[in-house]
Coordinates of C-alpha atoms and ligand atoms in Angstrom, one line a residue:
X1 CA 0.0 34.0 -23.3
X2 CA -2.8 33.6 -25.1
X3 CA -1.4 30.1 -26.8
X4 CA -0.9 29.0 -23.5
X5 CA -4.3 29.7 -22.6
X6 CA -5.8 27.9 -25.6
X7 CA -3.2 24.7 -24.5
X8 CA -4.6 24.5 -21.3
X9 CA -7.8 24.7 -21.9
X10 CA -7.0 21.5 -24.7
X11 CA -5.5 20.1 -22.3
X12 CA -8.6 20.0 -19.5
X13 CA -10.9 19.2 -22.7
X14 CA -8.8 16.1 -24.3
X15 CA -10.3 12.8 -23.6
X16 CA -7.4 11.4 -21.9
X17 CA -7.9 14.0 -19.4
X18 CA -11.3 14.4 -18.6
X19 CA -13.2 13.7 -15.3
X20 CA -13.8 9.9 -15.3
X21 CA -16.0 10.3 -12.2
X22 CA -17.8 7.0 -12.6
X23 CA -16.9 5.9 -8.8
X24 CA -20.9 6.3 -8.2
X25 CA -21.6 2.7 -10.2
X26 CA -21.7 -0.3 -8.3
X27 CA -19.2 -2.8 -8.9
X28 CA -19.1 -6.4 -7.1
X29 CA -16.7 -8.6 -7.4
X30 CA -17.9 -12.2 -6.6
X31 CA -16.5 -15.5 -5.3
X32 CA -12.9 -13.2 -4.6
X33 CA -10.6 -14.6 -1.9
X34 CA -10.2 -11.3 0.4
X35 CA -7.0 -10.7 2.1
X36 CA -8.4 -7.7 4.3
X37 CA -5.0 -7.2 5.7
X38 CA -6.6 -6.1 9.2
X39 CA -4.4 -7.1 12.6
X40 CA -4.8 -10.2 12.5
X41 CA -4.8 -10.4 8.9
X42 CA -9.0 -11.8 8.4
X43 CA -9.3 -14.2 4.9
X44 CA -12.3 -14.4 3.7
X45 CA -12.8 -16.7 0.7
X46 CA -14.9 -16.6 -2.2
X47 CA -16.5 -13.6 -0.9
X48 CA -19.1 -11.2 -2.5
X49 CA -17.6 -7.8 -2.2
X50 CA -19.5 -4.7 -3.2
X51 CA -18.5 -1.5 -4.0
X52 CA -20.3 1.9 -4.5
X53 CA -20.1 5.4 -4.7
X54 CA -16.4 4.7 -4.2
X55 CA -16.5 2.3 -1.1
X56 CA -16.6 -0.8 -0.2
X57 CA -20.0 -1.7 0.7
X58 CA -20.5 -4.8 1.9
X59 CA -18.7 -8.2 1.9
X60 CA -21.0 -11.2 1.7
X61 CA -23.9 -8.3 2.2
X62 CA -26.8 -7.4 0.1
X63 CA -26.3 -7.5 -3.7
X64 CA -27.6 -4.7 -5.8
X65 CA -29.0 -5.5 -9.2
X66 CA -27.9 -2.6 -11.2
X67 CA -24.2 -3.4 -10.4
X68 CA -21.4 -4.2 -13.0
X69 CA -19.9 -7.5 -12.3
X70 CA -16.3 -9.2 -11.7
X71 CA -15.7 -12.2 -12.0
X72 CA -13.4 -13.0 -8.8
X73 CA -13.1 -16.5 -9.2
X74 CA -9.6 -17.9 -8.0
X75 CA -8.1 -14.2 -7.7
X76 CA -7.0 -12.6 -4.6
X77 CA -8.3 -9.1 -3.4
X78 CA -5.6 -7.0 -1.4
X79 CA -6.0 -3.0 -0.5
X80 CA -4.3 -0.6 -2.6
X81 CA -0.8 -0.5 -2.2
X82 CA 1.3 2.8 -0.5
X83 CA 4.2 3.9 -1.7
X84 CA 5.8 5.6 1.0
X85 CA 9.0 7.7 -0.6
X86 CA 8.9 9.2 -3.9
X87 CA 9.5 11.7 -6.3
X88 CA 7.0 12.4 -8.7
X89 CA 8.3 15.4 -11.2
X90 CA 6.9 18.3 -11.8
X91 CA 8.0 21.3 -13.4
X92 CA 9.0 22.7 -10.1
X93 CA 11.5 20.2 -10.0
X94 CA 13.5 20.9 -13.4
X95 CA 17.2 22.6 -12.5
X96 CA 17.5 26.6 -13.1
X97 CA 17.9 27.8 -16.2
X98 CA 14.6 24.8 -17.7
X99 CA 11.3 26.6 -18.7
X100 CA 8.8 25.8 -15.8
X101 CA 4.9 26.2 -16.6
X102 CA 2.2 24.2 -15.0
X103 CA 2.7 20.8 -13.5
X104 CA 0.6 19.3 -16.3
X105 CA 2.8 21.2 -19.7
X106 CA 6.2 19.6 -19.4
X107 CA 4.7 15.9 -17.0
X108 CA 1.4 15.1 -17.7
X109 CA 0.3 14.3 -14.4
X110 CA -1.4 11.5 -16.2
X111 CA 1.6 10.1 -18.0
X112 CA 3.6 10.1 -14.2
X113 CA 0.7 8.6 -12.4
X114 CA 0.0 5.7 -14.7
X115 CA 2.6 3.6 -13.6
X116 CA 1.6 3.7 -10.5
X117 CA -1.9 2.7 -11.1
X118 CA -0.7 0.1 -13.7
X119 CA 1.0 -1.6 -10.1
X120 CA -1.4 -1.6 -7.9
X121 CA -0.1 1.5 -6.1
X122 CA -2.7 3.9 -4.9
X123 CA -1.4 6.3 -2.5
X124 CA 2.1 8.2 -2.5
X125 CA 4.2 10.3 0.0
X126 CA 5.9 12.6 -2.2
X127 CA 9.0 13.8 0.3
X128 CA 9.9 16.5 -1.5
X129 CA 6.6 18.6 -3.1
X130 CA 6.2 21.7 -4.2
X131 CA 3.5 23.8 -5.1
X132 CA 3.0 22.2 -8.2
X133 CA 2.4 18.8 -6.5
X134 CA -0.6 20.7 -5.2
X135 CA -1.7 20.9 -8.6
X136 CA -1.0 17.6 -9.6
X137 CA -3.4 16.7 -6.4
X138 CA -5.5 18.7 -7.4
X139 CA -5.9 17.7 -11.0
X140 CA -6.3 13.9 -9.8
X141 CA -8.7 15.0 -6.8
X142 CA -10.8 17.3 -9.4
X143 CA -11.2 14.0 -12.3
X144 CA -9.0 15.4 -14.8
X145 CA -5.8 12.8 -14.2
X146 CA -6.3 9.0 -12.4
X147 CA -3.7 8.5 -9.9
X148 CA -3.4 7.4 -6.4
X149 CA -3.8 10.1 -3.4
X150 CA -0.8 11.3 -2.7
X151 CA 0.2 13.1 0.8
X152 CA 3.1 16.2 0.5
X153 CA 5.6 16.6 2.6
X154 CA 8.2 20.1 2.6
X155 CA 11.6 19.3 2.5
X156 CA 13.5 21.4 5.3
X157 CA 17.4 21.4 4.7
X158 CA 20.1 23.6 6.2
X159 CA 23.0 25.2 5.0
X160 CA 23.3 25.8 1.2
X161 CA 22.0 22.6 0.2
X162 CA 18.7 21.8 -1.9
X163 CA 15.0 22.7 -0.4
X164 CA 14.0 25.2 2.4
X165 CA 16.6 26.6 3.9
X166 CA 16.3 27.0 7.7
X167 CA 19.9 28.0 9.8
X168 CA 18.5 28.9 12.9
X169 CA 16.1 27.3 15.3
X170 CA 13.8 30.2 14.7
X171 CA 13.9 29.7 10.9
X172 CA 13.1 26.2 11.4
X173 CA 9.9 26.8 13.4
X174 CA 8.9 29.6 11.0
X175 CA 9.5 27.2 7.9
X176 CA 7.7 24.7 9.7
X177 CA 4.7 27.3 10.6
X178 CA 4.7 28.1 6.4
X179 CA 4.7 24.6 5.1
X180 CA 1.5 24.0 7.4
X181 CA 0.1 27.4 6.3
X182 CA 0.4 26.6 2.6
X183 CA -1.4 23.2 3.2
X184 CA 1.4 20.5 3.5
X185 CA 1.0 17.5 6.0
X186 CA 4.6 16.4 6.6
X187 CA 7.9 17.5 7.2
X188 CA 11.0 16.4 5.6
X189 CA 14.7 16.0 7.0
X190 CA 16.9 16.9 5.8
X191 CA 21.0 15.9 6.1
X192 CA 22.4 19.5 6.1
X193 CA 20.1 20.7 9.3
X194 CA 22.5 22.1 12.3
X195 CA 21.2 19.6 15.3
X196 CA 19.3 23.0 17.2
X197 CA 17.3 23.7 13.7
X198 CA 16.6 19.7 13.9
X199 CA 15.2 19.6 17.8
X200 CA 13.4 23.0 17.0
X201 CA 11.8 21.5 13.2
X202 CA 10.8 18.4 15.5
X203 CA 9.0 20.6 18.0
X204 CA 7.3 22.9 16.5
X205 CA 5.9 20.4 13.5
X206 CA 4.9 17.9 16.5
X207 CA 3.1 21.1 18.0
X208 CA 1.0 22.0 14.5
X209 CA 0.0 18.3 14.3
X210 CA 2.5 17.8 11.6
X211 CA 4.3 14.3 11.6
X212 CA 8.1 14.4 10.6
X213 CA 10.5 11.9 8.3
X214 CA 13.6 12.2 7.1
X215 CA 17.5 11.9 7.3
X216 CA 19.6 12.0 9.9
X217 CA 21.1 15.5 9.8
X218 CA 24.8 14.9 9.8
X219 CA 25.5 17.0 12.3
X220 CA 24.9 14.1 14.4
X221 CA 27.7 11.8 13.2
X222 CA 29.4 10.4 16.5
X223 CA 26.0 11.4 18.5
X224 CA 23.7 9.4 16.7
X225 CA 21.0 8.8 20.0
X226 CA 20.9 12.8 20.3
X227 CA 18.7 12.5 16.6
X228 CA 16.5 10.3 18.4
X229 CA 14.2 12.9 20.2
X230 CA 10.6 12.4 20.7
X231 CA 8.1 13.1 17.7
X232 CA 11.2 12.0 15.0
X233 CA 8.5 9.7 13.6
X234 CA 10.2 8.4 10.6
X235 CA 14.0 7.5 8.8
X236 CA 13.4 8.2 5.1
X237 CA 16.3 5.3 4.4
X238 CA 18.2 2.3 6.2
X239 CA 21.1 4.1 4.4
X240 CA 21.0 6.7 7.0
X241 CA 21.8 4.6 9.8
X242 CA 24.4 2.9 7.7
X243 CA 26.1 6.3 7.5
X244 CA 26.5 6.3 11.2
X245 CA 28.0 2.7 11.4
X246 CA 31.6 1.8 12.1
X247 CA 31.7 -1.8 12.4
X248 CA 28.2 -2.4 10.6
X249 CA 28.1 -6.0 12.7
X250 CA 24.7 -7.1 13.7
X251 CA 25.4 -5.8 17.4
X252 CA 25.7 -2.5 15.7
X253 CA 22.2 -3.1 13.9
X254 CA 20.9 -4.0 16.8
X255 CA 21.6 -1.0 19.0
X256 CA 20.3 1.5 16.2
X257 CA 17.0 -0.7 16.0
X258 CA 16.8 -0.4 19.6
X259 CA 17.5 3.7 19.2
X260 CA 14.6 3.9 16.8
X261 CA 12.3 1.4 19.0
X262 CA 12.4 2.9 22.1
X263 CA 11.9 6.7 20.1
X264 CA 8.8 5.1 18.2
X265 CA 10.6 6.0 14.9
X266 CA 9.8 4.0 12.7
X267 CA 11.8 2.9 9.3
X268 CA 11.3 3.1 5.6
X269 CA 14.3 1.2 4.0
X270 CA 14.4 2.1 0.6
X271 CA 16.2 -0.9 -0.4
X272 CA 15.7 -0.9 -4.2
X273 CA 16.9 2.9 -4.6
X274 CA 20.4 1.8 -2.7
X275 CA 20.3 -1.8 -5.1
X276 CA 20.0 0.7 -8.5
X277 CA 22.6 3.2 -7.1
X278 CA 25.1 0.1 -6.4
X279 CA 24.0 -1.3 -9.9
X280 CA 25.0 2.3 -11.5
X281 CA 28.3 2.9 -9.2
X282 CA 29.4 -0.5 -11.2
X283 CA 28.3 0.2 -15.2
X284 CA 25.2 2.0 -16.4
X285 CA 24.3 -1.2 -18.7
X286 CA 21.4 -2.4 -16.7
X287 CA 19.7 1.0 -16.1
X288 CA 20.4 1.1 -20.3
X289 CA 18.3 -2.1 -20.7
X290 CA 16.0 -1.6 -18.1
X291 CA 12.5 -2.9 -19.5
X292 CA 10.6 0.1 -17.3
X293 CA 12.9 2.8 -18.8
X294 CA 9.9 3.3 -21.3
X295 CA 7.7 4.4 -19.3
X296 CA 10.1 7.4 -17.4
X297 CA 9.5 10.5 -19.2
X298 CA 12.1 11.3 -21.6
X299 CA 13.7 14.1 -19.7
X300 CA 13.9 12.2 -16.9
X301 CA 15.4 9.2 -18.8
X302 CA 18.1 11.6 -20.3
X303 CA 19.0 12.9 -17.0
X304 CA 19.0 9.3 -15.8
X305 CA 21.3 8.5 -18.5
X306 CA 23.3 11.1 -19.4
X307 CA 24.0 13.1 -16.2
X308 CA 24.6 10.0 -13.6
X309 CA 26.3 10.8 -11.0
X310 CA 26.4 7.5 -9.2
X311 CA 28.2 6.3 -12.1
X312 CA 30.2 9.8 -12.8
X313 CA 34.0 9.2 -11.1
X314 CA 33.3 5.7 -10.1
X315 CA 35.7 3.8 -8.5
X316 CA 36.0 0.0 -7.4
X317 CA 36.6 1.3 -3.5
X318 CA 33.0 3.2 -4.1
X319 CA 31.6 -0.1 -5.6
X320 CA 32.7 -1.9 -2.7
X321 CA 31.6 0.5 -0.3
X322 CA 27.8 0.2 -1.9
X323 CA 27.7 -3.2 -1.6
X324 CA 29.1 -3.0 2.1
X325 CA 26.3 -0.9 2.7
X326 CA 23.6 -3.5 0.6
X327 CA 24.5 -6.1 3.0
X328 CA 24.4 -3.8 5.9
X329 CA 20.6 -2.8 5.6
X330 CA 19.6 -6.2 5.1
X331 CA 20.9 -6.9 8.2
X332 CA 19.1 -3.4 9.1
X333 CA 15.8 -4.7 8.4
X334 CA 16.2 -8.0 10.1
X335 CA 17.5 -6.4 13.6
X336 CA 14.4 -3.9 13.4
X337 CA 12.1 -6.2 12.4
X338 CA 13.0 -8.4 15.5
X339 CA 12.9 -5.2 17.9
X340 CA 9.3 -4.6 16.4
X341 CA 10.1 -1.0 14.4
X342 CA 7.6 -0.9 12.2
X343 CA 8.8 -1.1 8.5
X344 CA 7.0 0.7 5.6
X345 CA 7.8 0.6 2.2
X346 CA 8.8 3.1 0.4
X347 CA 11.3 3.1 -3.2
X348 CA 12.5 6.9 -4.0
X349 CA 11.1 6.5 -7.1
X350 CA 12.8 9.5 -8.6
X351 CA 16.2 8.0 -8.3
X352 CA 17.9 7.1 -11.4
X353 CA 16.7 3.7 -12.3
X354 CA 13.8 3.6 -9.3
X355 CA 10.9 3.3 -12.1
X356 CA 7.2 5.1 -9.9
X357 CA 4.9 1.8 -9.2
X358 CA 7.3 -0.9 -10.9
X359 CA 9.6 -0.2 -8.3
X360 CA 7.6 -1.0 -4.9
X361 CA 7.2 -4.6 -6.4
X362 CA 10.9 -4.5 -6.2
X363 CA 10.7 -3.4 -3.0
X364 CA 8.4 -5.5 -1.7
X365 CA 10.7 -8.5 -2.9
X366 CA 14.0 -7.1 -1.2
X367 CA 12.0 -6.8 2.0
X368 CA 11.1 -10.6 1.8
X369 CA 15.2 -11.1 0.8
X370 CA 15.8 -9.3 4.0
X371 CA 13.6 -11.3 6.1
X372 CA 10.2 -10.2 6.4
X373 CA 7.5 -13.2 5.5
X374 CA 5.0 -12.3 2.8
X375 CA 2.4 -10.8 4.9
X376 CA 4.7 -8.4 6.9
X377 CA 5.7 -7.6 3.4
X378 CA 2.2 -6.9 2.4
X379 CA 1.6 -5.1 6.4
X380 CA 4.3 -2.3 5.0
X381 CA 2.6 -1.6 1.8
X382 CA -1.2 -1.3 3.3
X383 CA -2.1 -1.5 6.5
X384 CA 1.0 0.5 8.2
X385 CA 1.8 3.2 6.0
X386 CA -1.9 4.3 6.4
X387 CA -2.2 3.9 9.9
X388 CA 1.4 6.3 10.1
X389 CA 0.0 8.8 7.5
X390 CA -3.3 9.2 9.7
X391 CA -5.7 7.5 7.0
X392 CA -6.1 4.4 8.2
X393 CA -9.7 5.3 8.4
X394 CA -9.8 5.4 4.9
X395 CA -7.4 3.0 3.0
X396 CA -5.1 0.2 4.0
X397 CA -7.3 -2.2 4.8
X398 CA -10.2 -3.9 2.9
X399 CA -13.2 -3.5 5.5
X400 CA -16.8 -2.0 5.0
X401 CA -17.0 1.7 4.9
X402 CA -13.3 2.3 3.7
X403 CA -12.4 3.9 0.1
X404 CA -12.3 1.2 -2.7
X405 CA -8.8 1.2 -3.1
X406 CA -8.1 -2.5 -4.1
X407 CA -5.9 -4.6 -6.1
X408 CA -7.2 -7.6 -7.7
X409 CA -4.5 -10.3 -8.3
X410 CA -4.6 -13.5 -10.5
X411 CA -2.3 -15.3 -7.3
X412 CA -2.1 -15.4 -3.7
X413 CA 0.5 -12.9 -2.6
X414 CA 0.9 -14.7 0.9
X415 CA 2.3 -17.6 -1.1
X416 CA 5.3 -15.6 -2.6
X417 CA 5.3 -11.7 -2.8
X418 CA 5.6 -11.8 -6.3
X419 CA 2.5 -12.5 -6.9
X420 CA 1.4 -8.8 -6.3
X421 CA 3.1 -8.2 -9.7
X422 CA 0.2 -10.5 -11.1
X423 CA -2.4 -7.8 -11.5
X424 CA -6.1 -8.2 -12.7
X425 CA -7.3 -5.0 -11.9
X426 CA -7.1 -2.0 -9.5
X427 CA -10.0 0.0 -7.8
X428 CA -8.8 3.6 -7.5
X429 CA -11.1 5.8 -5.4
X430 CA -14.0 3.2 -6.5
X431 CA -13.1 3.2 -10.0
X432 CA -12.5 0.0 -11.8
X433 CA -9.7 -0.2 -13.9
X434 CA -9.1 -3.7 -15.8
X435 CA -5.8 -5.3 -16.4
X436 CA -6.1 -4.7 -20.4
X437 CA -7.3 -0.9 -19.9
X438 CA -4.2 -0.7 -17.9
X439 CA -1.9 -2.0 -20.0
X440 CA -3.5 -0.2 -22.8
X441 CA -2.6 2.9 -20.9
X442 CA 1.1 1.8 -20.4
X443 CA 1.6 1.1 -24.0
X444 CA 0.3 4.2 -24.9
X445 CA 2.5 6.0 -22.6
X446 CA 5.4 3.9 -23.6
X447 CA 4.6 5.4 -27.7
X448 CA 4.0 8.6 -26.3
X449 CA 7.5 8.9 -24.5
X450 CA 9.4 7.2 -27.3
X451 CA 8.0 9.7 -30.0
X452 CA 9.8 12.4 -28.0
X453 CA 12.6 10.5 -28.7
X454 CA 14.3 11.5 -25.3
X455 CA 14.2 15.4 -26.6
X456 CA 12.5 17.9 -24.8
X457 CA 10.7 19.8 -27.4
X458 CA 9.1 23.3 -25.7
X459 CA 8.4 25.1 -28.5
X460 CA 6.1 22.3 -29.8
X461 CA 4.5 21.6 -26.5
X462 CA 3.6 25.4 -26.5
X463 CA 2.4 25.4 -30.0
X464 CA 4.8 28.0 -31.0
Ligands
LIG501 ZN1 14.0 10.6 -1.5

């Protein structure tokens, strides 16, 4: 006990760790082209932007002379970018039988979140946390780890499956009543729910002011417009509607975005996730060469590896079915895209292969495949998936008052989506991160994980 006393308190005292509250300086970043991302979308070129105590301040306002300054000359300004599905481990989230501790002894919250700073990203719904998400919150919120914000959903299953198990409408509404009680702002789905627990979840969370997202409990196969009751705000995947297709022709894509339209549910595709699992069902030789692999922790990476079920049993008929499916949720996207569903994007980083941060560029870039033009694109990454996590106040958009939560890119991402891989730097809760501190803090990461050498090693980490 006591060496795990004297390792945390290393931990909270190392460098790497330590508060890095400097979001009271000033920053402004002159002559910037701003793409404030606002409806409609207001450009402002060659602006003066000005940030302090963590917000923006002004845009072509008064300068202060005591600021640090950028140099924004022919780079574009965009607002931090939202992941909106992902899976960022914790200890909580090792199998029985693995030694759990706090969040920050086996996954330095650090060493999870810097990939998602590194891209841009700057606020996460986790869709599965548990209590030691709360701490990795906490130990971002409190200055001891940079990452984005991240909002925490419960995951409420039925059944025997995996999370909170709830068989009865009564145990929904009570599981619902505890995951408010212990401070979570979402509800999860999840596939094995009986269709009462489902209507009662829905309910219950809609009356404690707690949105919902998920799957579509299988008990609704062949009664696919009974999921569809009011307050289902969001499906976690396209994949979910695809598991309720027969024909999957357009007509058939049409009617479910018509379901989810008139319902006001709206849709988080998770293309990549479904891309990687298709790319695994065939050989395991891409995830193997997979630049980003360096930066998953090496447990993970094992797991990811070693343990794959998509690739486990494979079989051509299951290869074919993915990329039946692939094709399907492009056509997904399309059909709810012209129906007016909002789309958010979200990756399930988590998945084998679905890298945190790397992976909503990907997304971003299947999205445009599927037919959304660049600044939709951009629409699901900022100013939608705040205004549907109820912090649109804050983030999302680059206007006066709002948290500095900004990308700076060296090209215009409304020419070609890929050019919000072309990062600067990134404002996280006002702080200014440039493009070499954050690639000195992936390559440090990258050492870090290969040192480790894919081999969990407890007895070190405890000091034992
Ligand atoms: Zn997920």
């Amino acid at each position: 006990m006591k060496q795990l006393i004297s390792f945390l308190l290393f931990v909270l005292a190392s460098p790497r760790m330590q508060a890095q509250t400097s979001s009271k300086k000033a920053f402004i970043i002159k002559d910037v082209n701003v793409i404030a991302m606002t409806s409609p979308n207001n450009g402002v070129y060659q602006a003066t932007v000005v940030i302090k105590n963590g917000h923006i301040e002004s845009i072509n306002g008064a300068v202060p002379n005591d600021a640090t300054v950028i140099d924004g000359k022919n780079k574009w300004l965009i607002p931090g970018l939202i992941d909106m599905h992902v899976h960022p481990p914790t200890d909580f989230s090792l199998k029985p039988g693995m030694p759990t501790g706090p969040a920050s002894i086996t996954f330095s919250t650090q060493d999870i979140m810097t990939p998602y700073l590194a891209n841009g990203v700057t606020t996460l719904l986790n869709l599965n946390a548990s209590m030691e998400s709360f701490c990795q919150r906490r130990e971002i919120q409190k200055g001891y780890a940079l990452g984005p914000r991240m909002a925490l959903a419960a995951l409420l299953n039925g059944g025997t499956g995996t999370g909170r198990l709830t068989n009865t409408s009564e145990q929904g509404r009570q599981a619902v009543r505890d995951a408010k009680q212990e401070g979570y702002e979402f509800i999860k789905l999840y596939s094995q729910l009986s269709a009462e627990t489902y209507i009662a979840i829905i309910d219950e969370a809609t009356k404690l002011g707690l949105k919902t997202i998920g799957h579509i409990p299988d008990a609704f196969q062949g009664k696919l417009e009974q999921a569809f009751v009011p307050h289902f705000g969001m499906v976690a995947h396209a994949e979910e509607f695809s598991k309720h297709a027969k024909d999957f022709t357009d007509q058939e894509a049409r009617r479910f975005a018509q379901l989810a339209k008139e319902n006001g549910t709206w849709l988080c595709p998770t293309l990549t996730a479904i891309v990687q699992i298709a790319d695994q069902a065939r050989s395991l030789d891409g995830l193997k060469s997979l630049p980003t692999l360096r930066y998953v922790h090496p447990l993970l990476r094992s797991k990811w590896l070693t343990a794959n079920n998509y690739n486990k049993n494979t079989s051509l008929e299951r290869v074919a079915y993915f990329e039946k499916l692939i094709n399907f949720q492009f056509h997904l996207v399309r059909a709810f895209k012209e129906a007016g569903v909002p789309i958010v994007a979200g990756t399930d980083a988590g998945v084998s292969g679905v890298v945190g941060g790397f992976s909503l560029h990907d997304e971003l870039e299947l999205l445009e495949k599927a037919g959304l033009a660049p600044e939709e694109v951009l629409a699901s990454a900022t100013r939608l998936p705040a205004s549907w996590l109820g912090i649109d106040n804050e983030v999302g958009t680059i206007e006066v008052g709002k948290l500095a939560d900004l990308v700076l890119l060296d090209a215009n991402p409304l020419d070609a989506i890929t050019n919000t891989r072309k990062i600067s730097g990134v404002f996280v809760n006002g702080q200014w991160l440039t493009g070499a501190k954050l690639k000195a803090m992936l390559a440090e990461l990258a050492k870090r994980n290969l040192d480790s050498k894919g081999q969990y090693d407890w007895k070190r980490l405890m000091g034992k």
